[in-house]
C-alpha positions as a printed Julia matrix, in Angstrom:
381×3 Matrix{Float64}:
 -25.93    2.5    16.44
 -25.59    5.08   13.67
 -24.76    8.69   14.42
 -27.06   10.93   12.38
 -26.2    14.53   11.46
 -28.48   17.28   12.81
 -31.43   18.42   10.79
 -30.14   20.61    7.98
 -31.53   22.18    4.89
 -30.9    20.15    1.76
 -27.5    20.59    0.14
 -26.25   22.7     3.11
 -22.55   23.05    3.41
 -21.58   22.69    7.02
 -19.2    25.29    8.46
 -17.04   24.26   11.34
 -15.44   27.06   13.25
 -12.5    25.68   15.15
 -13.38   25.44   18.86
 -10.16   23.53   19.57
  -7.79   25.93   17.89
  -9.39   29.36   18.3
  -6.06   30.98   19.17
  -4.28   29.85   16.0
  -3.57   32.74   13.55
  -5.56   32.48   10.34
  -2.34   32.48    8.3
  -1.12   29.43   10.12
  -4.45   27.68    9.94
  -4.45   28.1     6.13
  -0.92   26.71    5.81
  -1.05   23.01    4.9
   2.51   22.46    6.17
   1.54   24.0     9.54
  -1.31   21.6     9.68
   1.01   18.62    9.05
   3.57   19.85   11.64
   0.9    20.17   14.25
  -0.89   16.9    13.41
  -1.74   15.11   16.62
   0.0    11.72   16.74
   0.04   10.62   20.4
  -2.73    9.26   22.51
  -2.0    11.61   25.44
  -2.09   14.58   23.08
  -5.39   13.49   21.66
  -6.82   13.07   25.11
  -5.62   16.45   26.2
  -6.76   18.21   23.01
 -10.28   16.67   23.14
 -10.64   16.33   26.86
 -10.91   12.55   26.77
 -10.76   10.58   30.01
  -7.97    8.61   31.6
 -10.17    5.54   31.15
 -10.23    6.16   27.37
  -6.41    6.34   27.32
  -6.1     3.07   29.23
  -8.76    1.21   27.28
  -7.15    2.23   23.98
  -3.51    1.83   24.99
  -2.85   -1.41   22.95
  -4.81   -0.07   19.93
  -2.66    3.13   20.15
   0.45    1.01   20.08
  -0.58   -1.34   17.33
  -2.19    1.34   15.11
  -0.67    4.72   15.96
  -3.0     7.68   15.22
  -2.52   10.78   13.2
  -4.96   13.69   12.66
  -4.6    17.26   11.44
  -5.94   20.08   13.6
  -8.27   20.9    10.68
  -9.84   17.45   10.67
 -10.27   17.33   14.39
 -11.97   20.67   14.26
 -14.8    19.13   12.11
 -16.05   17.14   15.12
 -19.22   18.39   16.74
 -18.44   16.92   20.13
 -15.5    15.45   22.07
 -17.21   12.03   22.25
 -15.2     9.13   20.67
 -18.53    8.2    19.0
 -18.65   11.51   17.03
 -18.65   10.41   13.38
 -15.54   12.47   12.67
 -13.57   11.33   15.72
 -14.69    7.69   15.21
 -12.73    7.79   11.93
  -9.48    8.87   13.48
  -9.45    7.86   17.17
  -8.14    4.47   18.34
 -10.74    2.08   19.73
 -10.22   -1.14   21.68
 -12.47   -2.99   19.19
  -9.64   -2.68   16.65
  -8.04   -5.57   18.5
 -10.92   -7.96   17.94
 -10.89   -9.19   14.41
 -13.34  -11.38   12.51
 -11.96  -14.73   11.38
 -11.75  -13.49    7.8
  -9.78  -10.28    8.65
  -6.23  -10.11    7.24
  -3.61   -7.39    6.89
  -3.74   -7.67    3.07
  -7.07   -9.32    2.09
  -7.0    -8.0    -1.42
  -3.58   -9.63   -2.04
  -1.97   -6.41   -3.27
   1.5    -7.58   -2.38
   0.97  -10.82   -4.41
  -0.14   -8.69   -7.38
   2.99   -6.5    -7.3
   5.33   -7.34  -10.21
   7.85   -4.55   -9.32
   8.19   -2.48   -6.1
   5.24   -0.13   -5.44
   3.28   -1.21   -8.56
   0.12   -3.32   -8.15
  -1.27   -4.79  -11.37
  -4.59   -6.58  -10.75
  -6.82   -5.5   -13.67
  -5.66   -6.0   -17.25
  -5.81   -2.33  -18.28
  -5.14   -0.57  -15.02
  -2.35   -0.47  -12.51
  -1.84    1.15   -9.06
   1.35    2.86   -7.82
   2.06    3.44   -4.12
   3.58    6.92   -3.9
   4.26    7.03   -0.19
   2.96    5.88    3.17
   2.2     9.33    4.59
  -1.33   10.67    5.17
  -2.76   13.77    6.76
  -5.06   11.57    8.82
  -4.73    7.86    9.56
  -8.25    6.7     9.02
  -9.09    3.84   11.35
 -10.89    1.96    8.56
  -7.8     2.2     6.25
  -7.3    -0.81    3.87
  -3.51   -0.48    4.28
  -3.15   -0.34    8.08
  -0.44   -2.91    7.64
   1.87   -0.08    6.37
   1.35    2.25    9.39
   4.62    1.31   10.95
   6.49    1.61    7.65
   8.06    4.79    6.5
   7.65    4.63    2.69
   9.32    7.76    1.34
   8.64    9.2    -2.15
   9.83    6.74   -4.82
  13.45    6.67   -5.82
  14.55    7.18   -9.43
  15.26    3.46   -9.66
  11.77    2.57   -8.39
  10.12    4.92  -10.81
  12.21    3.57  -13.65
  11.27    0.01  -12.85
   7.57    0.91  -12.81
   7.8     2.81  -16.09
   9.72   -0.04  -17.7
   7.07   -2.57  -16.65
   4.29   -0.39  -18.04
   6.13    0.11  -21.32
   6.27   -3.71  -21.65
   2.56   -4.03  -20.75
   0.91   -1.89  -23.38
  -2.6    -3.08  -22.27
  -2.32   -0.8   -19.24
  -4.13    2.43  -20.06
  -4.63    3.96  -16.63
  -2.48    4.3   -13.5
  -3.96    5.12  -10.1
  -1.57    7.02   -7.85
  -2.26    5.93   -4.26
  -0.41    5.49   -0.91
  -0.65    6.77    1.7
  -1.8     9.97    0.14
   0.03   11.32   -2.9
  -1.04   14.9    -2.2
   0.87   14.93    1.13
   4.01   14.98   -1.05
   5.72   18.2    -2.03
   4.89   19.65   -5.41
   8.27   18.64   -6.67
   8.05   15.04   -5.58
   4.47   14.66   -6.92
   5.47   16.39  -10.16
   8.35   13.99  -10.62
   5.99   11.02  -10.34
   3.5    12.56  -12.79
   6.31   13.37  -15.28
   7.56    9.79  -15.1
   4.22    8.24  -15.93
   3.48   10.92  -18.57
   6.45    9.42  -20.49
   4.64    6.07  -20.93
   3.09    6.4   -24.4
  -0.02    4.28  -24.12
  -1.2     5.71  -20.83
  -4.31    7.73  -21.23
  -5.42    8.54  -17.74
  -3.67    9.21  -14.43
  -5.96    9.04  -11.45
  -4.95   10.36   -7.97
  -6.62    8.75   -5.0
  -6.57   11.27   -2.11
  -8.31   12.19    1.05
  -6.56   15.6     1.23
  -9.7    17.64    0.18
 -11.37   16.03    3.26
  -8.54   16.06    5.82
  -6.23   18.85    4.61
  -7.99   21.04    2.04
  -5.33   23.76    2.67
  -2.99   21.55    0.54
  -4.89   22.42   -2.65
  -2.87   25.53   -3.37
  -2.6    27.64   -6.49
   0.83   26.19   -7.23
  -0.37   22.66   -6.95
  -3.41   23.33   -9.21
  -1.17   25.09  -11.78
   1.06   21.95  -11.91
  -1.89   19.6   -12.25
  -3.35   21.82  -15.02
  -0.18   21.31  -17.08
  -0.31   17.51  -17.08
   0.08   16.14  -20.58
  -2.11   13.13  -19.52
  -5.71   13.34  -18.52
  -5.94   13.63  -14.74
  -8.79   12.58  -12.53
  -8.95   12.84   -8.73
 -10.94   10.41   -6.56
 -11.73   11.86   -3.15
 -12.9    10.0    -0.06
 -15.65   11.85    1.83
 -17.53    9.56    4.24
 -19.78   11.89    6.21
 -21.65   15.15    5.49
 -19.89   16.94    8.33
 -16.77   16.68    6.16
 -18.37   18.98    3.53
 -16.95   22.18    4.95
 -16.48   25.5     3.19
 -12.76   24.74    3.03
 -13.44   21.39    1.27
 -15.78   23.15   -1.19
 -13.07   25.74   -1.97
 -10.49   22.91   -2.53
 -12.82   21.16   -4.9
 -13.48   24.4    -6.8
  -9.83   25.08   -7.27
  -9.24   21.58   -8.72
 -12.24   21.89  -10.99
 -11.02   25.24  -12.32
  -7.64   23.65  -12.98
  -9.46   21.14  -15.28
  -9.34   18.15  -12.95
 -12.67   16.29  -12.65
 -13.6    14.86   -9.27
 -15.31   11.65   -8.21
 -15.83   10.37   -4.71
 -15.4     6.85   -3.13
 -17.05    6.36    0.29
 -16.91    3.39    2.58
 -19.97    2.11    4.35
 -18.96    2.44    8.06
 -20.93    1.2    11.05
 -21.68    4.02   13.48
 -20.64    6.65   10.98
 -22.7     6.6     7.82
 -24.69    3.37    7.84
 -28.12    4.88    7.34
 -29.89    6.26    4.27
 -30.36    9.82    5.54
 -26.73   10.39    6.38
 -25.67    9.1     3.0
 -28.36   11.13    1.2
 -26.96   14.3     2.82
 -23.49   13.26    1.86
 -24.19   12.36   -1.74
 -26.36   15.38   -2.48
 -23.86   17.61   -0.72
 -21.08   16.26   -2.94
 -23.12   17.01   -6.04
 -23.51   20.58   -4.78
 -19.76   21.09   -4.9
 -19.5    19.13   -8.22
 -18.04   15.95   -7.0
 -19.74   12.89   -8.51
 -20.47   10.06   -6.01
 -18.74    7.15   -7.71
 -18.52    4.2    -5.28
 -19.94    3.25   -1.95
 -17.73    0.37   -0.84
 -18.63   -2.38    1.57
 -15.85   -2.53    4.14
 -12.94   -4.85    3.28
 -12.02   -7.61    5.76
  -8.87   -5.76    6.83
  -7.31   -6.57   10.23
  -8.18   -3.82   12.78
 -11.38   -2.68   10.99
 -13.93   -5.41   11.81
 -15.98   -3.12   14.09
 -16.63   -0.77   11.16
 -18.08   -3.44    8.87
 -21.79   -3.87    8.24
 -23.52   -6.77    6.58
 -23.77   -6.64    2.78
 -27.51   -6.77    3.04
 -27.37   -3.52    5.06
 -25.69   -1.73    2.17
 -28.27   -3.09   -0.32
 -31.11   -1.93    1.94
 -29.62    1.59    2.1
 -29.22    1.74   -1.69
 -32.85    0.59   -2.08
 -34.06    3.38    0.24
 -32.05    6.0    -1.69
 -33.34    4.73   -5.13
 -36.07    7.05   -6.35
 -35.72    9.35   -3.33
 -32.38   10.86   -4.48
 -31.18   12.1    -7.83
 -29.65    9.43   -9.95
 -26.63   11.7   -10.31
 -26.12   11.43   -6.54
 -26.2     7.63   -6.44
 -22.84    5.83   -6.46
 -22.38    2.19   -7.3
 -22.45   -0.09   -4.23
 -19.58   -2.53   -4.51
 -17.47   -5.11   -2.76
 -13.85   -5.78   -3.43
 -13.41   -9.57   -3.52
 -10.5   -11.03   -1.46
  -7.37  -12.57   -2.97
  -7.32  -10.15   -5.95
 -10.8   -11.12   -7.01
 -11.62   -7.53   -8.03
 -14.64   -5.27   -7.56
 -18.22   -6.46   -7.97
 -21.09   -4.0    -8.22
 -24.19   -4.91   -6.27
 -27.75   -3.77   -6.92
 -30.95   -4.12   -4.96
 -33.12   -6.82   -6.53
 -36.1    -5.08   -8.18
 -37.38   -8.16  -10.01
 -40.68   -9.53   -8.61
 -41.42  -12.52  -10.82
 -43.95  -12.57  -13.6
 -47.74  -12.13  -13.82
 -50.21  -14.79  -15.05
 -49.48  -13.92  -18.68
 -45.71  -14.12  -18.27
 -45.03  -10.4   -18.22
 -42.11   -9.51  -15.97
 -43.02   -7.73  -12.64
 -40.79   -5.14  -11.05
 -40.8    -3.45   -7.69
 -40.76    0.36   -8.13
 -38.94    2.79   -5.87
 -42.12    3.4    -3.87
 -42.79   -0.36   -3.39
 -45.44   -0.8    -6.03
 -45.38   -3.99   -8.2
 -45.53   -2.92  -11.77
 -45.79   -5.25  -14.86
 -43.68   -4.43  -17.92
 -44.51   -5.73  -21.43
 -42.11   -8.5   -22.44
């Protein structure tokens, strides 16, 4: 059953005063490194912090072991209740359903490892490649497509690993764009991230570097003046793809982080995942997408959940996503509508899906279409 946000005025940014950390000095709270040092990573600590029952700890013991949690104090403070079904906590708390996979669920359903010609580099599409910068994240999202790496400690890339990736790209001049992913690249230090950006800036044919990050959602304090100054100096065009999933994540801190990046000349798009019990209804997504527009982040993709081991309980049917997009069509600004897409298994790539608006033909052969309000309208052929 979906968890709906409370009634709010349109485009409202939701402010979340920290009930859990009311004694923390403001200077500590605003320090991204303090947030990472105090990230909650143990089931007992989560239970104590949120007041969760002993029964919860026992029922989640195996999920905790197999998929260890991690959440910043900031992100936990966005929750509106201490219920494991809260749409914020549901994204970061272990759940026993993580142990019950559908038959098609696999650790690496998109075959990233098979598409990796050199360490850390994934080359699936002809003109784009992906580089894994690290395995660290501010929050381990329970729907993560790379849960298989949670027990790995992938540090920042070595000079040899960067050199191998750069050499491969120099030999494959068809690659015009590199996506920096992980883990989360923005959990790295400025020096480590700057070294990665500099390495790829030396590849002549690269036109765009894109950073995939959830830091504006989970650790907006990381978007510092120094970081933005470094990004602004990039000789390559930079884009950032954020990952907001629920309107409660649109805090004033997140809006400030977005504004800093935009003022540094970095455009922002958002990729959401359709998640059962979190955002699988039209009104929740309408609030999310219009709220993103308010802070100048373009909704780019709404992804159907991948068949990743440990995430089956989050997945909806494909038809559910199409129904939601159909409900949003015509009732939400076109600027606020992302593309609904699935990522085909075994490196099949992304496919955009649209609600079917064709309704046959009339007696004279003119095409008929179903409008946003359900009317059947002929169109001259």
